[in-house]
């Protein structure tokens, strides 16, 4: 049975008589139809491929930059860089505000003025001087009060041991000296006449020994030893003219200096 071509079918459908294909070229039409279909499919695929390429480019802009670049691939790390452990930066911790501490004001130190130093007259007013008698001379100056006693009353001539009369005079001084806490300096004085004996080679030894005898007596009668001092001045501090007998007698003395 002979196959009916598309042209023959079309002619039959339209009511016309089919024309015979004398050269047998009916296959050409089928080939062209297939080529047209392939062309259309190719164009559609190219269109879809173009849209996919644009979509990929748009997505690449939204992604993170590539991990590798030409610079990173060609750079040379220093020795040991591969062994170095990269540490994450320490988190920044905000410092808490310092608490407000109430500072109490420092107390104001009030410096009280020192009490005025007592005057010589104040010292005299403290001393019971009414029972000293005439054998003790009270001498005052800006810094002290002195009790002056003649060596003729206290000691035998050329000696340093206290006489009975001297002990009686010094006994009157004990309550006076004991009534105040001040330091007492006992000073012995002589005239310039040489003594030169085996016990006292000079007036230095004599004046010092007489001052020491008075100090020992005061200590034995209750005066604290840390208040006492004995000094011998020999004839270096005369009160009167040594050319006269009266002057030499005045210069031979013992003074008890009460320092305020």
CSV table of C-alpha atoms in Angstrom, one decimal:
chain,number,residue,atom,x,y,z
A,1,UNK,CA,0.0,0.0,0.0
A,2,UNK,CA,1.4,3.3,-1.0
A,3,UNK,CA,2.0,5.9,1.9
A,4,UNK,CA,0.1,9.2,1.6
A,5,UNK,CA,2.3,12.3,2.0
A,6,UNK,CA,1.4,15.4,3.8
A,7,UNK,CA,0.8,17.3,0.6
A,8,UNK,CA,-1.6,14.6,-0.6
A,9,UNK,CA,-3.4,14.6,2.7
A,10,UNK,CA,-3.7,18.4,2.5
A,11,UNK,CA,-5.0,18.2,-1.0
A,12,UNK,CA,-7.6,15.6,-0.1
A,13,UNK,CA,-8.7,17.6,2.9
A,14,UNK,CA,-9.1,20.7,0.8
A,15,UNK,CA,-11.1,18.9,-1.9
A,16,UNK,CA,-8.5,19.2,-4.6
A,17,UNK,CA,-6.7,16.5,-6.3
A,18,UNK,CA,-3.2,15.7,-5.1
A,19,UNK,CA,-0.4,16.4,-7.4
A,20,UNK,CA,2.1,13.7,-7.7
A,21,UNK,CA,5.7,14.5,-6.8
A,22,UNK,CA,7.6,13.4,-9.8
A,23,UNK,CA,11.2,14.1,-8.2
A,24,UNK,CA,10.5,12.4,-4.9
A,25,UNK,CA,11.4,15.7,-2.9
A,26,UNK,CA,8.7,15.4,-0.3
A,27,UNK,CA,11.3,14.6,2.4
A,28,UNK,CA,12.7,18.1,2.1
A,29,UNK,CA,9.7,19.6,3.7
A,30,UNK,CA,10.0,17.3,6.7
A,31,UNK,CA,13.6,18.2,7.1
A,32,UNK,CA,12.9,21.9,7.0
A,33,UNK,CA,10.2,21.5,9.6
A,34,UNK,CA,12.6,19.7,11.9
A,35,UNK,CA,15.3,22.3,11.4
A,36,UNK,CA,12.9,25.0,12.2
A,37,UNK,CA,11.9,23.3,15.3
A,38,UNK,CA,15.5,22.8,16.4
A,39,UNK,CA,16.2,26.5,15.7
A,40,UNK,CA,13.3,27.5,17.9
A,41,UNK,CA,14.5,25.2,20.7
A,42,UNK,CA,18.0,26.5,20.4
A,43,UNK,CA,16.9,30.1,20.6
A,44,UNK,CA,14.8,29.3,23.7
A,45,UNK,CA,17.7,27.6,25.4
A,46,UNK,CA,20.0,30.5,24.6
A,47,UNK,CA,17.5,32.9,26.1
A,48,UNK,CA,17.2,30.8,29.2
A,49,UNK,CA,21.0,30.5,29.5
A,50,UNK,CA,21.4,34.3,29.2
A,51,UNK,CA,18.9,34.9,32.0
A,52,UNK,CA,20.7,32.3,34.2
A,53,UNK,CA,24.0,34.1,33.5
A,54,UNK,CA,22.6,37.4,34.6
A,55,UNK,CA,21.1,35.9,37.7
A,56,UNK,CA,24.4,34.3,38.6
A,57,UNK,CA,26.2,37.7,38.1
A,58,UNK,CA,23.7,39.4,40.3
A,59,UNK,CA,24.0,36.8,43.0
A,60,UNK,CA,27.8,37.1,42.9
A,61,UNK,CA,27.5,40.7,43.8
A,62,UNK,CA,25.6,39.9,46.9
A,63,UNK,CA,28.0,37.2,48.1
A,64,UNK,CA,31.2,37.7,50.2
A,65,UNK,CA,34.4,38.5,48.3
A,66,UNK,CA,36.3,35.4,47.1
A,67,UNK,CA,38.5,33.8,49.7
A,68,UNK,CA,41.5,33.6,47.3
A,69,UNK,CA,42.8,36.4,45.1
A,70,UNK,CA,45.8,36.8,42.9
A,71,UNK,CA,47.6,38.8,45.6
A,72,UNK,CA,47.0,36.3,48.3
A,73,UNK,CA,48.1,33.4,46.0
A,74,UNK,CA,51.3,35.1,45.1
A,75,UNK,CA,52.2,36.5,48.5
A,76,UNK,CA,54.9,34.8,50.6
A,77,UNK,CA,54.3,34.4,54.3
A,78,UNK,CA,57.2,35.0,56.7
A,79,UNK,CA,58.8,32.0,58.3
A,80,UNK,CA,56.7,30.5,61.1
A,81,UNK,CA,53.5,32.3,60.0
A,82,UNK,CA,51.8,29.0,59.3
A,83,UNK,CA,52.5,28.0,63.0
A,84,UNK,CA,51.2,31.2,64.5
A,85,UNK,CA,47.8,30.9,66.1
A,86,UNK,CA,45.6,33.9,65.4
A,87,UNK,CA,43.8,34.9,68.5
A,88,UNK,CA,40.5,36.6,68.4
A,89,UNK,CA,40.6,40.1,69.8
A,90,UNK,CA,39.7,40.4,73.4
A,91,UNK,CA,36.2,41.7,73.9
A,92,UNK,CA,36.0,45.3,75.0
A,93,UNK,CA,34.7,45.5,78.5
A,94,UNK,CA,33.3,48.8,79.5
A,95,UNK,CA,34.6,49.9,82.8
A,96,UNK,CA,32.0,50.4,85.4
A,97,UNK,CA,31.8,53.9,86.8
A,98,UNK,CA,33.7,54.3,90.0
A,99,UNK,CA,31.4,54.6,93.1
A,100,UNK,CA,31.1,58.0,94.5
A,101,UNK,CA,32.8,58.0,97.9
A,102,UNK,CA,31.9,60.7,100.3
A,103,UNK,CA,35.1,62.2,101.7
A,104,UNK,CA,34.8,63.6,105.2
A,105,UNK,CA,36.6,66.8,105.7
A,106,UNK,CA,39.7,66.5,107.8
A,107,UNK,CA,39.3,67.8,111.3
A,108,UNK,CA,40.8,71.2,111.8
A,109,UNK,CA,43.6,71.0,114.3
A,110,UNK,CA,43.6,74.0,116.6
A,111,UNK,CA,47.1,74.8,117.8
A,112,UNK,CA,46.9,76.3,121.2
A,113,UNK,CA,49.5,78.9,121.9
A,114,UNK,CA,52.1,77.9,124.4
A,115,UNK,CA,51.6,79.3,127.8
A,116,UNK,CA,54.0,82.2,128.5
A,117,UNK,CA,57.2,81.3,130.3
A,118,UNK,CA,57.0,82.4,134.0
A,119,UNK,CA,59.0,85.5,134.8
A,120,UNK,CA,61.5,85.8,137.6
A,121,UNK,CA,59.0,87.7,139.6
A,122,UNK,CA,56.6,84.7,139.2
A,123,UNK,CA,59.3,82.4,140.4
A,124,UNK,CA,59.9,84.6,143.4
A,125,UNK,CA,56.3,84.6,144.3
A,126,UNK,CA,56.3,80.8,144.5
A,127,UNK,CA,59.2,80.7,146.9
A,128,UNK,CA,58.8,80.8,150.7
A,129,UNK,CA,61.6,83.4,151.2
A,130,UNK,CA,60.4,84.9,154.5
A,131,UNK,CA,62.4,82.4,156.7
A,132,UNK,CA,65.8,82.6,155.0
A,133,UNK,CA,67.3,85.1,157.4
A,134,UNK,CA,70.1,87.6,156.7
A,135,UNK,CA,72.8,85.1,155.9
A,136,UNK,CA,71.3,84.3,152.4
A,137,UNK,CA,71.3,87.0,149.8
A,138,UNK,CA,68.6,86.6,147.1
A,139,UNK,CA,69.8,87.8,143.7
A,140,UNK,CA,67.5,87.9,140.6
A,141,UNK,CA,68.1,88.5,136.9
A,142,UNK,CA,66.3,87.8,133.7
A,143,UNK,CA,66.7,84.1,133.7
A,144,UNK,CA,67.3,82.9,137.2
A,145,UNK,CA,67.1,83.4,140.9
A,146,UNK,CA,70.3,82.9,142.9
A,147,UNK,CA,70.9,82.4,146.6
A,148,UNK,CA,74.3,83.8,147.6
A,149,UNK,CA,76.0,82.6,150.8
A,150,UNK,CA,79.5,83.8,152.0
A,151,UNK,CA,82.1,81.0,152.3
A,152,UNK,CA,83.0,82.5,155.7
A,153,UNK,CA,79.7,81.2,156.9
A,154,UNK,CA,79.8,77.8,155.2
A,155,UNK,CA,83.4,76.6,155.5
A,156,UNK,CA,86.4,77.1,157.7
A,157,UNK,CA,89.3,78.9,156.0
A,158,UNK,CA,90.9,76.9,153.2
A,159,UNK,CA,88.5,73.9,153.8
A,160,UNK,CA,85.6,72.3,151.9
A,161,UNK,CA,83.8,70.6,154.8
A,162,UNK,CA,80.7,72.4,155.9
A,163,UNK,CA,80.7,74.0,159.3
A,164,UNK,CA,77.9,73.8,161.8
A,165,UNK,CA,76.9,77.3,160.9
A,166,UNK,CA,76.9,76.5,157.3
A,167,UNK,CA,74.7,73.4,157.8
A,168,UNK,CA,72.2,75.6,159.7
A,169,UNK,CA,72.0,78.1,156.8
A,170,UNK,CA,71.6,75.5,154.2
A,171,UNK,CA,68.9,73.8,156.2
A,172,UNK,CA,66.8,76.9,155.7
A,173,UNK,CA,67.1,76.6,151.9
A,174,UNK,CA,65.8,73.0,151.7
A,175,UNK,CA,62.0,73.9,151.8
A,176,UNK,CA,62.6,76.7,149.3
A,177,UNK,CA,64.4,74.5,146.8
A,178,UNK,CA,62.0,71.7,147.4
A,179,UNK,CA,59.0,73.9,146.6
A,180,UNK,CA,59.8,74.1,142.8
A,181,UNK,CA,61.0,71.6,140.3
A,182,UNK,CA,63.7,73.7,138.6
A,183,UNK,CA,67.3,72.8,138.1
A,184,UNK,CA,69.8,73.9,140.8
A,185,UNK,CA,73.4,74.8,139.9
A,186,UNK,CA,75.8,75.1,142.8
A,187,UNK,CA,78.8,77.4,141.9
A,188,UNK,CA,81.9,77.7,144.1
A,189,UNK,CA,84.0,80.9,144.0
A,190,UNK,CA,87.3,81.9,145.7
A,191,UNK,CA,89.6,85.0,145.9
A,192,UNK,CA,92.9,85.0,143.9
A,193,UNK,CA,95.2,84.1,146.8
A,194,UNK,CA,97.0,80.8,146.2
A,195,UNK,CA,96.2,78.0,148.5
A,196,UNK,CA,98.7,75.3,147.3
A,197,UNK,CA,98.4,72.5,149.8
A,198,UNK,CA,98.4,68.8,149.4
A,199,UNK,CA,94.6,68.6,149.3
A,200,UNK,CA,93.9,71.5,147.0
A,201,UNK,CA,96.7,72.4,144.6
A,202,UNK,CA,94.9,75.5,143.4
A,203,UNK,CA,91.7,77.5,143.9
A,204,UNK,CA,90.0,75.4,141.1
A,205,UNK,CA,90.0,72.3,143.3
A,206,UNK,CA,88.9,74.3,146.4
A,207,UNK,CA,86.0,76.0,144.6
A,208,UNK,CA,84.9,72.7,143.0
A,209,UNK,CA,85.1,70.8,146.3
A,210,UNK,CA,83.1,73.4,148.2
A,211,UNK,CA,80.3,73.2,145.5
A,212,UNK,CA,80.4,69.4,145.7
A,213,UNK,CA,79.9,69.5,149.5
A,214,UNK,CA,76.8,71.7,149.1
A,215,UNK,CA,75.4,69.4,146.5
A,216,UNK,CA,75.9,66.3,148.7
A,217,UNK,CA,74.1,68.0,151.5
A,218,UNK,CA,71.1,68.9,149.4
A,219,UNK,CA,70.9,65.4,148.0
A,220,UNK,CA,71.0,63.9,151.4
A,221,UNK,CA,68.1,66.1,152.4
A,222,UNK,CA,65.7,65.1,149.7
A,223,UNK,CA,66.6,67.2,146.7
A,224,UNK,CA,66.6,65.0,143.6
A,225,UNK,CA,70.1,64.4,142.2
A,226,UNK,CA,69.0,65.0,138.6
A,227,UNK,CA,68.3,68.6,139.5
A,228,UNK,CA,71.7,69.2,140.9
A,229,UNK,CA,75.0,70.3,139.3
A,230,UNK,CA,78.3,71.4,140.9
A,231,UNK,CA,80.7,73.9,139.2
A,232,UNK,CA,84.0,75.5,140.5
A,233,UNK,CA,84.9,78.9,139.1
A,234,UNK,CA,87.9,79.7,141.3
A,235,UNK,CA,88.6,83.4,141.2
A,236,UNK,CA,87.4,84.0,137.6
A,237,UNK,CA,84.1,85.8,138.5
A,238,UNK,CA,84.8,88.3,141.2
A,239,UNK,CA,82.1,90.6,142.6
A,240,UNK,CA,84.4,93.2,144.2
A,241,UNK,CA,87.9,94.5,144.1
A,242,UNK,CA,90.4,91.8,145.2
A,243,UNK,CA,92.9,94.5,146.2
A,244,UNK,CA,90.9,95.1,149.4
A,245,UNK,CA,90.3,92.6,152.1
A,246,UNK,CA,86.6,93.4,152.1
A,247,UNK,CA,86.4,92.7,148.4
A,248,UNK,CA,88.2,89.4,148.7
A,249,UNK,CA,85.9,88.3,151.4
A,250,UNK,CA,82.9,89.2,149.2
A,251,UNK,CA,84.3,87.2,146.3
A,252,UNK,CA,84.7,84.0,148.5
A,253,UNK,CA,81.2,82.7,148.2
A,254,UNK,CA,78.8,79.8,147.1
A,255,UNK,CA,75.8,80.6,144.9
A,256,UNK,CA,72.8,78.3,144.4
A,257,UNK,CA,71.3,79.3,141.0
A,258,UNK,CA,67.7,78.3,140.5
A,259,UNK,CA,67.0,78.3,136.8
A,260,UNK,CA,63.5,78.9,135.7
